Amino acid sequence: MIEPLKQQKNYKESIQFIDLKSQLERIRPEIDAAIKRVLDHGVFIMGPEVYELEKELASFCGVKHAISCANGTDALGLGLMAQNVGPGDAIFLPSFTFAATAEVVAWVGATPIFIDSLENTYNMDPQSLEQGIHRAKELGLNPVGIIPVDLFGQPADYDVIQSIAEEHRLWIMADGAQSFGASYRGRKVGNIGHISTTSFFPAKPLGCYGDGGAIFTNDDNLAQIMKSLRVHGQGSDKYDNIRIGMNGRLDTIQAAILLEKLKVFPDELLARQRTANHYNEALKEIVQVPYVLDGATSAWAQYTIRLPKHKDRAKLMAELKEVNIPTMVYYVKPLHQQTAYKHYPTATGGALPVCEALAEKVMSLPMSGYVDKRSQEYINSQISELLK
Ligand SMILES: *Cc1c(COP(=O)(O)O)cnc(C)c1O
């Protein structure tokens, strides 16, 4: 019997939403060697790679302290613990974000106040923030801090948020889980706010092969407290506990992997920007393409389009799936409408119209540092065709 010729895998059948496979293929020998080094020296917790990574991250961002930790959620949690946030305190954050941003506020018994998003960048709306601060005071809460989120990879508008923070004596902890590698008016993400955090979850712009995260600050005192909190509130040695902390360390193996990934990261950021440019060119007349602020860059964690009101998103996503183009929706439901969070206050005391509208019409397209030209053209032409 003659077998049919095995077809070579077609690029049209192998488009990944986030192409981690091509990245691994590119750096496989370096990753294998890095993991082997850790297996050989055997210091799996707080090994030399952890400290080396922290040095590299700090220099990459131009910030004084980079503190690695177990994941992006713990990074936020450690920041709140270091700022002594507790019951009666109000923390302001966008509703249109991943649950972790609000979750950590609830962990420490404080009250998240949900803020609406801007129509253009989808990041925190400064006017809504002011309204939220007013609202918190009306509710008898003590406003203490703001957690702007750099949604989809683009920094929030920190100059404007900073001036509101100063007026009300609030600190800023920037949730840069999606924006590591991006910049805002000459500053890298990580060097913004009193504290910045990021995540190295595999699908983030800089991801490891498991969970990981980091906290950044220029404040020596906060850095020292967060390092202590990360290891059960340790004092001068391991069995000296001077505060209540947690186990929030990054594994040495993940640090070793990140050191290798960091080497190709600048190149990947350029590739992500090129992919975003291609999408922009092809799609700007038919959908709302991402808007990046003057003086800012995005790390393009997601390339997110917004469909016109009359377009059926579910139908479009199903049609794209038919032609092997994966898409995702971030986020189907803003946090102030989620079961776990809907009892917390919003800036308006009710609906947050912009983020509610966004949740219905946004969708994200394949994005990574490895979208090849043919796939890119194929995706562009399919979307243009389907949205005609
Ligand atoms: C991914 C993410 C987090 C949490 O990071 P983990 O490493 O998954 O804990 C926090 N905030 C935002 C905005 C995120 O996208």
Short mmCIF file of C-alpha atoms and ligand atoms in Angstrom, two decimals:
data_model
loop_
_atom_site.label_atom_id
_atom_site.label_comp_id
_atom_site.label_asym_id
_atom_site.label_seq_id
_atom_site.Cartn_x
_atom_site.Cartn_y
_atom_site.Cartn_z
CA MET A 1 0.00 0.00 0.00
CA ILE A 2 1.29 3.41 -0.90
CA GLU A 3 0.96 5.97 1.83
CA PRO A 4 0.04 9.52 0.86
CA LEU A 5 2.95 11.90 1.10
CA LYS A 6 3.02 13.39 4.56
CA GLN A 7 2.30 17.05 4.18
CA GLN A 8 4.80 19.35 5.71
CA LYS A 9 3.18 21.24 8.53
CA ASN A 10 1.56 24.27 7.05
CA TYR A 11 2.09 27.65 8.70
CA LYS A 12 -1.66 28.23 8.35
CA GLU A 13 -2.24 25.30 10.68
CA SER A 14 0.33 26.16 13.27
CA ILE A 15 -0.29 29.77 14.24
CA GLN A 16 0.10 30.09 17.99
CA PHE A 17 -1.60 32.73 20.08
CA ILE A 18 1.72 33.17 21.91
CA ASP A 19 4.54 31.31 20.21
CA LEU A 20 6.68 30.01 23.06
CA LYS A 21 7.79 27.02 20.99
CA SER A 22 9.74 29.04 18.44
CA GLN A 23 11.41 30.96 21.25
CA LEU A 24 12.48 27.73 22.95
CA GLU A 25 13.82 26.33 19.68
CA ARG A 26 15.95 29.43 19.29
CA ILE A 27 17.58 29.25 22.72
CA ARG A 28 17.25 25.55 23.60
CA PRO A 29 20.98 24.79 24.04
CA GLU A 30 21.44 27.81 26.33
CA ILE A 31 18.36 26.88 28.40
CA ASP A 32 19.48 23.26 28.74
CA ALA A 33 22.94 24.36 29.84
CA ALA A 34 21.52 26.88 32.33
CA ILE A 35 19.27 24.28 33.96
CA LYS A 36 22.13 21.80 34.06
CA ARG A 37 24.34 24.32 35.87
CA VAL A 38 21.73 24.64 38.61
CA LEU A 39 21.36 20.85 38.87
CA ASP A 40 25.13 20.61 39.18
CA HIS A 41 25.60 23.21 41.91
CA GLY A 42 22.42 22.16 43.68
CA VAL A 43 21.50 25.48 45.33
CA PHE A 44 17.83 25.34 44.34
CA ILE A 45 16.68 28.08 46.71
CA MET A 46 18.30 31.53 46.51
CA GLY A 47 21.17 30.18 44.43
CA PRO A 48 23.69 32.44 42.66
CA GLU A 49 21.45 32.84 39.57
CA VAL A 50 18.79 34.54 41.69
CA TYR A 51 21.19 37.29 42.75
CA GLU A 52 22.64 37.57 39.27
CA LEU A 53 19.16 37.94 37.79
CA GLU A 54 18.28 40.66 40.30
CA LYS A 55 21.38 42.59 39.27
CA GLU A 56 20.55 42.21 35.58
CA LEU A 57 16.91 43.22 36.06
CA ALA A 58 17.88 46.32 38.05
CA SER A 59 20.32 47.39 35.39
CA PHE A 60 17.84 46.64 32.59
CA CYS A 61 15.24 48.94 34.21
CA GLY A 62 17.68 51.51 35.57
CA VAL A 63 16.28 51.05 39.07
CA LYS A 64 18.16 50.68 42.35
CA HIS A 65 16.56 47.49 43.67
CA ALA A 66 15.10 44.51 41.82
CA ILE A 67 13.75 41.83 44.13
CA SER A 68 12.74 38.57 42.51
CA CYS A 69 9.77 36.69 43.89
CA ALA A 70 7.49 33.72 43.30
CA ASN A 71 4.98 35.35 40.93
CA GLY A 72 3.41 38.66 39.93
CA THR A 73 0.63 38.31 42.48
CA ASP A 74 3.04 37.89 45.39
CA ALA A 75 4.99 40.87 44.04
CA LEU A 76 1.88 43.04 44.49
CA GLY A 77 1.10 41.43 47.85
CA LEU A 78 4.62 42.06 49.15
CA GLY A 79 4.35 45.69 48.05
CA LEU A 80 1.10 46.18 49.97
CA MET A 81 2.53 44.45 53.05
CA ALA A 82 5.62 46.67 52.91
CA GLN A 83 3.38 49.74 52.78
CA ASN A 84 1.49 48.47 55.84
CA VAL A 85 -1.85 48.44 54.10
CA GLY A 86 -4.74 47.11 56.18
CA PRO A 87 -8.43 47.36 57.07
CA GLY A 88 -9.94 50.81 56.56
CA ASP A 89 -7.45 51.67 53.79
CA ALA A 90 -8.65 52.36 50.25
CA ILE A 91 -6.56 51.31 47.24
CA PHE A 92 -7.46 52.59 43.76
CA LEU A 93 -7.10 50.30 40.76
CA PRO A 94 -8.66 49.83 37.36
CA SER A 95 -11.59 47.43 37.09
CA PHE A 96 -10.46 46.38 33.62
CA THR A 97 -7.51 44.20 34.69
CA PHE A 98 -6.58 40.70 35.76
CA ALA A 99 -8.05 39.62 39.12
CA ALA A 100 -4.64 39.55 40.86
CA THR A 101 -4.49 43.36 41.02
CA ALA A 102 -7.57 43.46 43.25
CA GLU A 103 -7.03 40.14 44.98
CA VAL A 104 -3.97 41.33 46.91
CA VAL A 105 -5.87 44.34 48.26
CA ALA A 106 -8.49 42.00 49.69
CA TRP A 107 -5.73 39.75 51.12
CA VAL A 108 -4.57 42.52 53.46
CA GLY A 109 -8.12 43.47 54.44
CA ALA A 110 -8.14 46.80 52.59
CA THR A 111 -10.84 48.02 50.21
CA PRO A 112 -10.24 48.09 46.45
CA ILE A 113 -11.97 51.02 44.75
CA PHE A 114 -12.57 50.25 41.10
CA ILE A 115 -11.68 52.97 38.58
CA ASP A 116 -12.89 53.28 34.99
CA SER A 117 -10.63 53.10 31.91
CA LEU A 118 -9.74 55.58 29.20
CA GLU A 119 -11.36 55.17 25.78
CA ASN A 120 -8.05 55.39 23.92
CA THR A 121 -5.38 53.50 25.92
CA TYR A 122 -7.74 51.36 28.07
CA ASN A 123 -5.57 52.30 31.06
CA MET A 124 -6.69 54.02 34.28
CA ASP A 125 -8.77 57.16 33.70
CA PRO A 126 -7.34 60.00 35.87
CA GLN A 127 -10.73 61.72 36.14
CA SER A 128 -12.34 58.54 37.34
CA LEU A 129 -9.44 58.18 39.78
CA GLU A 130 -10.23 61.58 41.29
CA GLN A 131 -13.85 60.59 41.55
CA GLY A 132 -12.80 57.35 43.26
CA ILE A 133 -10.69 59.19 45.84
CA HIS A 134 -13.65 61.43 46.63
CA ARG A 135 -15.90 58.39 46.89
CA ALA A 136 -13.51 56.59 49.29
CA LYS A 137 -13.57 59.61 51.62
CA GLU A 138 -17.37 59.70 51.50
CA LEU A 139 -17.35 56.07 52.57
CA GLY A 140 -15.13 56.90 55.56
CA LEU A 141 -12.14 55.04 54.13
CA ASN A 142 -8.54 56.19 54.28
CA PRO A 143 -7.08 56.64 50.75
CA VAL A 144 -3.48 55.37 50.78
CA GLY A 145 -2.33 54.11 47.40
CA ILE A 146 -2.92 53.71 43.69
CA ILE A 147 -2.18 50.59 41.64
CA PRO A 148 -2.21 51.66 37.98
CA VAL A 149 -2.02 48.72 35.57
CA ASP A 150 -0.04 48.82 32.33
CA LEU A 151 -2.71 47.01 30.36
CA PHE A 152 -1.67 44.91 27.37
CA GLY A 153 1.92 46.17 27.74
CA GLN A 154 1.53 49.95 27.66
CA PRO A 155 2.39 52.03 30.75
CA ALA A 156 -0.45 53.98 32.30
CA ASP A 157 -0.23 57.78 32.08
CA TYR A 158 2.01 58.13 35.14
CA ASP A 159 2.70 61.89 34.97
CA VAL A 160 -0.99 62.65 35.36
CA ILE A 161 -1.53 59.93 37.96
CA GLN A 162 1.55 61.13 39.86
CA SER A 163 0.18 64.66 40.17
CA ILE A 164 -3.11 63.31 41.57
CA ALA A 165 -1.14 61.05 43.93
CA GLU A 166 0.89 64.00 45.22
CA GLU A 167 -2.16 66.15 45.73
CA HIS A 168 -3.76 63.45 47.89
CA ARG A 169 -0.51 62.11 49.45
CA LEU A 170 -0.89 58.65 47.98
CA TRP A 171 1.83 56.25 46.92
CA ILE A 172 1.91 54.51 43.53
CA MET A 173 2.59 50.83 42.99
CA ALA A 174 2.74 50.21 39.24
CA ASP A 175 1.39 46.80 38.19
CA GLY A 176 3.73 46.12 35.28
CA ALA A 177 2.89 42.42 35.01
CA GLN A 178 2.18 42.92 31.30
CA SER A 179 4.61 45.72 30.51
CA PHE A 180 8.11 44.61 31.42
CA GLY A 181 10.34 46.03 28.68
CA ALA A 182 8.11 49.03 27.95
CA SER A 183 8.98 52.64 28.72
CA TYR A 184 7.27 55.88 29.64
CA ARG A 185 8.83 59.29 28.91
CA GLY A 186 12.43 58.15 29.25
CA ARG A 187 11.87 55.74 32.12
CA LYS A 188 11.72 51.97 31.84
CA VAL A 189 8.90 50.04 33.47
CA GLY A 190 10.31 49.04 36.85
CA ASN A 191 11.60 52.55 37.44
CA ILE A 192 8.15 54.11 37.82
CA GLY A 193 6.23 54.78 41.02
CA HIS A 194 7.31 54.10 44.61
CA ILE A 195 7.15 50.39 43.85
CA SER A 196 6.71 48.57 40.53
CA THR A 197 5.94 44.92 40.06
CA THR A 198 6.06 42.46 37.22
CA SER A 199 5.28 38.85 36.43
CA PHE A 200 7.35 36.21 34.65
CA PHE A 201 4.38 33.91 34.01
CA PRO A 202 5.27 32.07 30.77
CA ALA A 203 2.87 34.08 28.59
CA LYS A 204 4.06 37.54 29.74
CA PRO A 205 6.54 39.49 27.58
CA LEU A 206 9.45 38.13 29.64
CA GLY A 207 8.34 34.74 30.90
CA CYS A 208 10.04 31.84 32.65
CA TYR A 209 9.04 28.14 32.56
CA GLY A 210 6.88 28.24 35.63
CA ASP A 211 5.82 31.02 37.98
CA GLY A 212 7.99 34.02 38.70
CA GLY A 213 7.83 37.72 39.43
CA ALA A 214 9.77 40.75 40.60
CA ILE A 215 9.40 43.95 42.59
CA PHE A 216 11.34 47.13 41.85
CA THR A 217 12.01 50.23 43.91
CA ASN A 218 14.50 53.04 44.40
CA ASP A 219 13.64 53.19 48.11
CA ASP A 220 16.28 51.43 50.25
CA ASN A 221 13.94 51.05 53.22
CA LEU A 222 11.08 49.51 51.20
CA ALA A 223 13.55 47.20 49.45
CA GLN A 224 14.90 45.92 52.75
CA ILE A 225 11.39 45.32 54.11
CA MET A 226 10.25 43.47 50.96
CA LYS A 227 13.34 41.24 51.00
CA SER A 228 12.56 40.35 54.58
CA LEU A 229 8.84 39.77 53.88
CA ARG A 230 9.76 37.46 50.99
CA VAL A 231 11.47 35.10 53.46
CA HIS A 232 8.96 34.89 56.34
CA GLY A 233 9.81 38.31 57.69
CA GLN A 234 13.36 37.36 58.51
CA GLY A 235 15.69 39.68 60.41
CA SER A 236 19.46 39.32 60.63
CA ASP A 237 19.29 35.56 60.06
CA LYS A 238 16.87 32.89 58.91
CA TYR A 239 15.49 32.07 62.36
CA ASP A 240 15.13 35.65 63.49
CA ASN A 241 11.57 36.72 62.59
CA ILE A 242 10.94 40.42 62.94
CA ARG A 243 7.67 40.73 60.99
CA ILE A 244 4.94 38.51 59.51
CA GLY A 245 5.99 37.60 55.99
CA MET A 246 5.51 34.80 53.50
CA ASN A 247 7.42 32.33 51.39
CA GLY A 248 7.66 34.38 48.21
CA ARG A 249 10.98 33.36 46.67
CA LEU A 250 11.81 32.74 43.01
CA ASP A 251 13.33 29.29 42.27
CA THR A 252 16.97 29.25 41.18
CA ILE A 253 16.07 27.23 38.06
CA GLN A 254 13.58 29.89 36.97
CA ALA A 255 16.19 32.60 37.58
CA ALA A 256 18.67 30.67 35.42
CA ILE A 257 16.07 30.42 32.63
CA LEU A 258 15.24 34.12 32.88
CA LEU A 259 18.92 35.07 32.61
CA GLU A 260 19.02 33.32 29.22
CA LYS A 261 15.70 34.76 28.07
CA LEU A 262 16.75 38.26 29.09
CA LYS A 263 19.60 38.06 26.55
CA VAL A 264 17.21 37.75 23.59
CA PHE A 265 14.53 39.96 25.13
CA PRO A 266 15.57 43.31 23.54
CA ASP A 267 15.48 41.64 20.14
CA GLU A 268 12.05 40.12 20.89
CA LEU A 269 10.71 43.52 21.91
CA LEU A 270 11.70 44.89 18.50
CA ALA A 271 9.99 41.95 16.80
CA ARG A 272 6.83 42.54 18.85
CA GLN A 273 6.85 46.19 17.82
CA ARG A 274 7.23 45.19 14.16
CA THR A 275 4.30 42.80 14.47
CA ALA A 276 2.20 45.53 16.09
CA ASN A 277 3.13 47.92 13.26
CA HIS A 278 2.05 45.36 10.65
CA TYR A 279 -1.28 44.84 12.40
CA ASN A 280 -1.79 48.60 12.74
CA GLU A 281 -1.16 49.18 9.04
CA ALA A 282 -3.51 46.44 7.93
CA LEU A 283 -6.34 46.96 10.42
CA LYS A 284 -6.48 50.66 11.30
CA GLU A 285 -9.29 51.44 8.88
CA ILE A 286 -11.59 48.63 9.99
CA VAL A 287 -11.22 48.36 13.77
CA GLN A 288 -9.92 50.49 16.64
CA VAL A 289 -6.24 49.52 16.82
CA PRO A 290 -4.16 50.06 20.01
CA TYR A 291 -3.31 53.66 20.84
CA VAL A 292 0.11 54.26 22.39
CA LEU A 293 0.76 57.55 24.23
CA ASP A 294 3.34 60.01 22.91
CA GLY A 295 6.65 59.27 24.58
CA ALA A 296 5.62 55.76 25.60
CA THR A 297 6.36 52.34 24.20
CA SER A 298 4.47 49.10 24.71
CA ALA A 299 5.91 45.66 25.43
CA TRP A 300 2.91 44.30 23.48
CA ALA A 301 1.86 41.64 25.95
CA GLN A 302 -1.30 41.62 23.86
CA TYR A 303 -2.28 43.17 20.57
CA THR A 304 -5.87 44.08 21.30
CA ILE A 305 -8.35 45.44 18.81
CA ARG A 306 -11.76 46.92 19.55
CA LEU A 307 -14.57 46.02 17.19
CA PRO A 308 -17.21 48.48 16.03
CA LYS A 309 -20.48 48.31 18.03
CA HIS A 310 -22.41 46.42 15.36
CA LYS A 311 -19.81 43.66 14.93
CA ASP A 312 -20.43 40.29 16.53
CA ARG A 313 -17.23 39.34 18.39
CA ALA A 314 -18.16 35.73 19.15
CA LYS A 315 -18.96 35.14 15.48
CA LEU A 316 -15.70 36.68 14.30
CA MET A 317 -13.68 34.64 16.79
CA ALA A 318 -15.41 31.44 15.67
CA GLU A 319 -14.76 32.28 12.01
CA LEU A 320 -11.10 32.97 12.75
CA LYS A 321 -10.85 29.70 14.62
CA GLU A 322 -12.19 27.94 11.51
CA VAL A 323 -9.19 29.26 9.58
CA ASN A 324 -6.79 28.33 12.42
CA ILE A 325 -6.26 31.80 13.84
CA PRO A 326 -6.43 31.73 17.64
CA THR A 327 -7.79 34.79 19.47
CA MET A 328 -8.59 35.55 23.10
CA VAL A 329 -10.65 38.05 25.05
CA TYR A 330 -8.98 40.00 27.86
CA TYR A 331 -11.22 40.60 29.75
CA VAL A 332 -14.73 39.29 29.30
CA LYS A 333 -15.89 40.86 32.56
CA PRO A 334 -14.47 43.84 34.47
CA LEU A 335 -13.67 43.08 38.11
CA HIS A 336 -16.45 45.23 39.57
CA GLN A 337 -18.90 42.82 37.93
CA GLN A 338 -17.19 39.64 39.14
CA THR A 339 -18.84 37.59 41.89
CA ALA A 340 -15.84 37.90 44.22
CA TYR A 341 -15.48 41.66 43.83
CA LYS A 342 -18.86 43.16 43.06
CA HIS A 343 -19.51 44.22 46.66
CA TYR A 344 -16.52 46.61 46.59
CA PRO A 345 -17.04 50.27 45.68
CA THR A 346 -16.59 51.77 42.24
CA ALA A 347 -15.52 55.35 41.48
CA THR A 348 -19.04 56.24 40.41
CA GLY A 349 -20.86 54.22 43.05
CA GLY A 350 -22.28 52.18 40.18
CA ALA A 351 -21.48 51.39 36.56
CA LEU A 352 -18.09 52.01 34.95
CA PRO A 353 -19.27 52.62 31.40
CA VAL A 354 -15.97 52.59 29.49
CA CYS A 355 -14.64 49.32 30.84
CA GLU A 356 -18.03 47.68 30.56
CA ALA A 357 -18.15 48.64 26.87
CA LEU A 358 -14.55 47.47 26.33
CA ALA A 359 -15.29 44.07 27.85
CA GLU A 360 -17.89 43.51 25.13
CA LYS A 361 -15.86 44.53 22.10
CA VAL A 362 -12.15 43.89 22.60
CA MET A 363 -10.27 40.87 21.34
CA SER A 364 -6.57 40.00 21.22
CA LEU A 365 -4.69 38.61 18.22
CA PRO A 366 -1.65 36.33 18.06
CA MET A 367 1.38 38.19 19.43
CA SER A 368 4.93 37.26 20.37
CA GLY A 369 8.44 37.91 19.16
CA TYR A 370 7.95 35.09 16.66
CA VAL A 371 5.07 35.95 14.32
CA ASP A 372 6.61 35.24 10.93
CA LYS A 373 5.82 37.31 7.86
CA ARG A 374 3.62 34.76 6.11
CA SER A 375 1.51 34.14 9.20
CA GLN A 376 1.22 37.88 9.73
CA GLU A 377 -0.01 38.47 6.20
CA TYR A 378 -2.38 35.55 6.45
CA ILE A 379 -3.91 36.82 9.71
CA ASN A 380 -4.24 40.36 8.35
CA SER A 381 -5.95 39.22 5.16
CA GLN A 382 -8.34 36.86 6.97
CA ILE A 383 -9.43 39.53 9.44
CA SER A 384 -9.81 42.16 6.74
CA GLU A 385 -11.87 39.74 4.68
CA LEU A 386 -14.11 38.69 7.58
CA LEU A 387 -14.73 42.26 8.73
CA LYS A 388 -15.59 43.60 5.28
C1 LIG B 1 -0.47 38.22 35.11
C2 LIG B 1 -0.88 39.40 35.92
C3 LIG B 1 -0.70 39.45 37.32
C4 LIG B 1 -0.30 38.27 38.13
O1 LIG B 1 0.88 37.67 37.78
P1 LIG B 1 1.14 36.13 38.18
O2 LIG B 1 2.59 35.95 37.95
O3 LIG B 1 0.29 35.28 37.29
O4 LIG B 1 0.79 35.96 39.62
C5 LIG B 1 -1.01 40.63 37.97
N1 LIG B 1 -1.51 41.69 37.32
C6 LIG B 1 -1.71 41.67 36.00
C7 LIG B 1 -2.24 42.90 35.33
C8 LIG B 1 -1.42 40.53 35.25
O5 LIG B 1 -1.65 40.52 33.93
#
